[in-house]
PDB file of C-alpha atoms in Angstrom:
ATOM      1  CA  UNK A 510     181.282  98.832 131.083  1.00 86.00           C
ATOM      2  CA  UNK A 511     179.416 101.340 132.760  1.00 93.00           C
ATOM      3  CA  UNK A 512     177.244 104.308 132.810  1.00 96.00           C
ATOM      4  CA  UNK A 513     179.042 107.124 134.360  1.00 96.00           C
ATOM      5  CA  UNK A 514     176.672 110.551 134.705  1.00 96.00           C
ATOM      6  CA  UNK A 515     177.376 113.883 136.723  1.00 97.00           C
ATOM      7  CA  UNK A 516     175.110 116.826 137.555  1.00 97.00           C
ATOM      8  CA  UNK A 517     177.209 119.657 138.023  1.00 97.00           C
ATOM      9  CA  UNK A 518     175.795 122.812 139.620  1.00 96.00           C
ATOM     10  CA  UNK A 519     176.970 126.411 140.539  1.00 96.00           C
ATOM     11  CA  UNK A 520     176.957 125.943 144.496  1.00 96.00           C
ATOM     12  CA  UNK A 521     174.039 127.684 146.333  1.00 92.00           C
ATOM     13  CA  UNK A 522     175.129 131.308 146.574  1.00 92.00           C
ATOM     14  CA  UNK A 523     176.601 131.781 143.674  1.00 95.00           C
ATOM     15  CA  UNK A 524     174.692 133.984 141.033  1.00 96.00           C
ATOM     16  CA  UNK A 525     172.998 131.717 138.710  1.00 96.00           C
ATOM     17  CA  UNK A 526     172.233 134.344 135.770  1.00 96.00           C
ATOM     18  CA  UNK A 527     171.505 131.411 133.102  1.00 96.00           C
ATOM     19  CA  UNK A 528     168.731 130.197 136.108  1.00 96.00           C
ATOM     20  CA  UNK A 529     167.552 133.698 136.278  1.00 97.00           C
ATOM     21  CA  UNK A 530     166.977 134.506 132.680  1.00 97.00           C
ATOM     22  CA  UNK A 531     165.185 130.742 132.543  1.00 97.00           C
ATOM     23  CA  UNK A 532     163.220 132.347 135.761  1.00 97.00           C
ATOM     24  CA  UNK A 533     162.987 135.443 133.903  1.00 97.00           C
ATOM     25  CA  UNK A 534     161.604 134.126 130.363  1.00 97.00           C
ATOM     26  CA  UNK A 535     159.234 131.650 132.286  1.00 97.00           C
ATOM     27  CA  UNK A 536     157.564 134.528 134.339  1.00 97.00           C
ATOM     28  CA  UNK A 537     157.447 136.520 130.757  1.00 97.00           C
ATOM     29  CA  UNK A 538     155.480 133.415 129.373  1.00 96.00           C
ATOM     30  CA  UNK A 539     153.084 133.287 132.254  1.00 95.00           C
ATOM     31  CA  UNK A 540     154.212 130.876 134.382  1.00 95.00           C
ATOM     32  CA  UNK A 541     154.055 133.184 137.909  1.00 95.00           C
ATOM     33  CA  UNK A 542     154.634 129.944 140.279  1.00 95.00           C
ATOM     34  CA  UNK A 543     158.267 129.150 138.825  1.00 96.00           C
ATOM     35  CA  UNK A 544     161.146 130.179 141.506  1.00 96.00           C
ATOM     36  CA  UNK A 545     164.749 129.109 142.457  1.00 96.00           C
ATOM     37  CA  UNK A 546     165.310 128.062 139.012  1.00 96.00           C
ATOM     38  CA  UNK A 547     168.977 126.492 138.539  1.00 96.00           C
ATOM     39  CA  UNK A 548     171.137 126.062 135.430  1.00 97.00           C
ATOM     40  CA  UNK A 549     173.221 122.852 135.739  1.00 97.00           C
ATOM     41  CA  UNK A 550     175.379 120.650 133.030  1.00 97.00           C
ATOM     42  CA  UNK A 551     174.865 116.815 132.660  1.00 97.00           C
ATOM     43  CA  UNK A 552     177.843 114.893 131.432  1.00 97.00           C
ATOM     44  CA  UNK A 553     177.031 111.296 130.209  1.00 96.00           C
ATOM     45  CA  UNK A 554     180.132 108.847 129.441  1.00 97.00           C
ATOM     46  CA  UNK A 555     180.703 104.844 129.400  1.00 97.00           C
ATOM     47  CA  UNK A 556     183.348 104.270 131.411  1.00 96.00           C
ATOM     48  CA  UNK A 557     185.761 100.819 130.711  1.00 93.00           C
ATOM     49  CA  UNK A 558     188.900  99.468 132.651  1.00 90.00           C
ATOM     50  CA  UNK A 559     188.923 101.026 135.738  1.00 90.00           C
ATOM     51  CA  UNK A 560     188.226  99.317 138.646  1.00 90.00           C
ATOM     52  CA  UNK A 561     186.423 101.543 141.544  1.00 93.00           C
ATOM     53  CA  UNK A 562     184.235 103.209 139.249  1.00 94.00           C
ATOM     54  CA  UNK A 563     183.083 106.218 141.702  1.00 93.00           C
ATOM     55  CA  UNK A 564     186.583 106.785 142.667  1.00 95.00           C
ATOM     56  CA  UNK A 565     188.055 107.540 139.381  1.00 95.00           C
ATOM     57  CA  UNK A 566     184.854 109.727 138.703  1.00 96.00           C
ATOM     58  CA  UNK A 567     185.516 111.493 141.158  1.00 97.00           C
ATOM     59  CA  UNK A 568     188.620 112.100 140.570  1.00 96.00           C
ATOM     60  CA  UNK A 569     187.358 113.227 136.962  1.00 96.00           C
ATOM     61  CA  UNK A 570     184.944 115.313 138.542  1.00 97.00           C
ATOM     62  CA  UNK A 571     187.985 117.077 140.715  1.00 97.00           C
ATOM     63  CA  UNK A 572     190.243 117.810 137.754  1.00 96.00           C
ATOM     64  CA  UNK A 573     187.888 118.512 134.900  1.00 97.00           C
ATOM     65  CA  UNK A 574     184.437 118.078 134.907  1.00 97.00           C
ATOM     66  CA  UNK A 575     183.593 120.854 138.049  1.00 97.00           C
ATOM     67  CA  UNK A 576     185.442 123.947 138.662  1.00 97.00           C
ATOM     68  CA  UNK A 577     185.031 122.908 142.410  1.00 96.00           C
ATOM     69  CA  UNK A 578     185.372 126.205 143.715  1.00 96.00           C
ATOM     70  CA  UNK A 579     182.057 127.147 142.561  1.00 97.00           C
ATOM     71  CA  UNK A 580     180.490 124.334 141.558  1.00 97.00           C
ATOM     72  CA  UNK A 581     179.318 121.177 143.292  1.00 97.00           C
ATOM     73  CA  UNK A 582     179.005 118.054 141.314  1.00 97.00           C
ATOM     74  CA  UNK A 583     177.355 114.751 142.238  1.00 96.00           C
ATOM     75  CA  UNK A 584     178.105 111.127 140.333  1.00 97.00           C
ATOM     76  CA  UNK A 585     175.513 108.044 139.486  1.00 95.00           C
ATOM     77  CA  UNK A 586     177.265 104.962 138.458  1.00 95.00           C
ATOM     78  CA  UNK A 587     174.465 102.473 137.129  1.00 88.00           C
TER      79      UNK A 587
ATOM     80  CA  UNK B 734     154.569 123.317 145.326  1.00 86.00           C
ATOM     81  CA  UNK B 735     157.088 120.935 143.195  1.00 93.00           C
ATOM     82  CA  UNK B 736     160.360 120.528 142.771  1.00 96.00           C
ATOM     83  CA  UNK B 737     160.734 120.064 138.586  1.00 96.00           C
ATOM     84  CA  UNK B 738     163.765 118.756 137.078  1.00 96.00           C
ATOM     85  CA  UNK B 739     164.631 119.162 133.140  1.00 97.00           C
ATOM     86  CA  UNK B 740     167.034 117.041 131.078  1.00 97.00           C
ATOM     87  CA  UNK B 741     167.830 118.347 128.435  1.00 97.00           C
ATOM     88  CA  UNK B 742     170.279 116.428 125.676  1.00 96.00           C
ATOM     89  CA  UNK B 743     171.424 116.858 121.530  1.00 96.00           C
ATOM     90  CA  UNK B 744     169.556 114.439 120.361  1.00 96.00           C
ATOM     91  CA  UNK B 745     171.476 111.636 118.981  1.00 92.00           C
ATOM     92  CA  UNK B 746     173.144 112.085 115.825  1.00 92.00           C
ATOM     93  CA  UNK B 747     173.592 115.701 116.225  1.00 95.00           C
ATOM     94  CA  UNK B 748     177.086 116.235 116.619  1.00 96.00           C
ATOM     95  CA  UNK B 749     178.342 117.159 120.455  1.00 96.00           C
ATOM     96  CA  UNK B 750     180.858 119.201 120.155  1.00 96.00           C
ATOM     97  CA  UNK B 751     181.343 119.782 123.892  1.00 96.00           C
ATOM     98  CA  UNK B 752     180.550 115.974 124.535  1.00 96.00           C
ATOM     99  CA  UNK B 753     183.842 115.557 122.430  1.00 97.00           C
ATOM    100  CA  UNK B 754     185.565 117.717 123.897  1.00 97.00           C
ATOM    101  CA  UNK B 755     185.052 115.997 127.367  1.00 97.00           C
ATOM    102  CA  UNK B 756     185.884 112.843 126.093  1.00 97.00           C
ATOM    103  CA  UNK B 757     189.297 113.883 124.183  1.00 97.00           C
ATOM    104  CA  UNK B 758     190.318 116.019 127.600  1.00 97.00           C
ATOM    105  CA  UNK B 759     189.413 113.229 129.615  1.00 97.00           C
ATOM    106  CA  UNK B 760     191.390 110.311 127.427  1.00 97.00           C
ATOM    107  CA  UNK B 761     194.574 113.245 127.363  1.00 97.00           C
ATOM    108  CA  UNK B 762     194.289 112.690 131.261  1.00 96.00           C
ATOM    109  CA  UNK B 763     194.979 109.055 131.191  1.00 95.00           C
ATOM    110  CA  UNK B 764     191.705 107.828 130.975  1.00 95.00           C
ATOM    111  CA  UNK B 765     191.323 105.262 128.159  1.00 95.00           C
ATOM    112  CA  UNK B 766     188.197 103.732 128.983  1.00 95.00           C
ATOM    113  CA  UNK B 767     186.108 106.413 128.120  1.00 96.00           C
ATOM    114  CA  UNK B 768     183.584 106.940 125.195  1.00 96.00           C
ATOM    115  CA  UNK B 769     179.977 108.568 124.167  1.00 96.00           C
ATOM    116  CA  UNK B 770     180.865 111.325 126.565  1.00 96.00           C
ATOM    117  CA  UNK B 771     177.582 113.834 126.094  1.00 96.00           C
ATOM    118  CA  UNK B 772     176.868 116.992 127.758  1.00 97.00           C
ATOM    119  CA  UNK B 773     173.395 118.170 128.861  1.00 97.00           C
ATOM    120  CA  UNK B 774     171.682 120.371 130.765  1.00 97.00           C
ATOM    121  CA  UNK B 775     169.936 120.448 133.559  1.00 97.00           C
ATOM    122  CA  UNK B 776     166.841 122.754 134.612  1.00 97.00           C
ATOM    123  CA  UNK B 777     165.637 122.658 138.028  1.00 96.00           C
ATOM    124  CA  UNK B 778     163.041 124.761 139.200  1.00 97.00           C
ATOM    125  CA  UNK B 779     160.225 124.705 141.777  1.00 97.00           C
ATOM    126  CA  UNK B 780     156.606 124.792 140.330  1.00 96.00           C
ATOM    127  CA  UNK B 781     153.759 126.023 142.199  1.00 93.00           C
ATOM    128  CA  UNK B 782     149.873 127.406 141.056  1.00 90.00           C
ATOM    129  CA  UNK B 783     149.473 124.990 138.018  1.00 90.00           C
ATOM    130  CA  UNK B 784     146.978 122.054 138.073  1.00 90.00           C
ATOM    131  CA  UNK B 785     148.994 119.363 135.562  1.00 93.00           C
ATOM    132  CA  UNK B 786     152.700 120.076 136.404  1.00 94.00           C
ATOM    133  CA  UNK B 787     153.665 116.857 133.925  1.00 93.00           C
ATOM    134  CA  UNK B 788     151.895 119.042 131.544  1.00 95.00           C
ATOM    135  CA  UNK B 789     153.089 122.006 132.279  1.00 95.00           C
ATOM    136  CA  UNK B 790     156.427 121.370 132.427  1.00 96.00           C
ATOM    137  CA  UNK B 791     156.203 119.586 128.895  1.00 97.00           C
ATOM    138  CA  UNK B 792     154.820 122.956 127.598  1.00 96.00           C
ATOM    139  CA  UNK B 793     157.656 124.840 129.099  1.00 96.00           C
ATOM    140  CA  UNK B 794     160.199 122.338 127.019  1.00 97.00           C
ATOM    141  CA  UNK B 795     158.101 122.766 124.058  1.00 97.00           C
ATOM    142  CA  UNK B 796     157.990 126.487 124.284  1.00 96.00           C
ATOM    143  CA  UNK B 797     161.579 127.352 125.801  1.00 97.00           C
ATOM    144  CA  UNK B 798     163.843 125.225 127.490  1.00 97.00           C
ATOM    145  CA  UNK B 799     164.052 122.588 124.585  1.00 97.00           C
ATOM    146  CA  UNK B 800     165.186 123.111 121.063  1.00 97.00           C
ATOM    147  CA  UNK B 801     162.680 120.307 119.977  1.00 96.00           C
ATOM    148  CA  UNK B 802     164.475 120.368 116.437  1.00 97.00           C
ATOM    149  CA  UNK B 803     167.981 118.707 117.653  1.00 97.00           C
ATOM    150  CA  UNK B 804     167.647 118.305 121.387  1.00 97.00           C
ATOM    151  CA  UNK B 805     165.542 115.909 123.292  1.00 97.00           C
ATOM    152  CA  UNK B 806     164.679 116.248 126.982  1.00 97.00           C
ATOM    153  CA  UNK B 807     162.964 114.606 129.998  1.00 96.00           C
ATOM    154  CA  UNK B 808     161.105 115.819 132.852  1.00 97.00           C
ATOM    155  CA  UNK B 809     160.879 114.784 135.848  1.00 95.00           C
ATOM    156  CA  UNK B 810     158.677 116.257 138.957  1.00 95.00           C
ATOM    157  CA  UNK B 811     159.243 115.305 142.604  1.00 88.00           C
TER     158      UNK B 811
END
């Protein structure tokens, strides 16, 4: 069994408006030095039976996990 | 100026909806072989004019990025 977990994040030039109001609410607070903040999702799973781990993962990533055409996703097996 | 990365997960025991979601899409799509699916998020942000960033990133968990009463989260500054 393994530990399957993948970042997923709106690919640079697409409007990030969760990142902004983060940015936004951060400034508001008084941090001044906080820029290019970035809203991502992190999906944990154990992963059983398959046998190239990345590869199926990927392939997870591809049909589900990412909308690929404006996100970018990248996998850790450990 | 630092590059400051945010985890930030339901802690556990606090139903994840979206985490079962995942995992009940994911088993309809032929794969078995996966469980504890959990979904995150992920904060990144660069970090510049503060002395402590460990610090000052924990503050900005404690203050807004975190929902200390079901979510946990980790930091992590590179």
């Amino acid at each position: 069994m393994a530990k399957v977990k993948v970042h997923v994040f709106l690919k640079p030039g697409v409007l990030d408006v969760q990142g902004k109001a983060v940015e936004g609410a951060l400034h508001g607070l008084g941090w001044a030095g906080v820029a290019h903040a970035r809203v991502g999702k992190l999906i944990e799973f154990d992963l059983d039976g398959v046998e190239d781990l990345a590869a199926e993962a990927k392939k997870m990533c591809e049909t589900l996990l990412a909308n690929t055409v404006i996100e970018s996703y990248r996998i850790e097996v450990a």
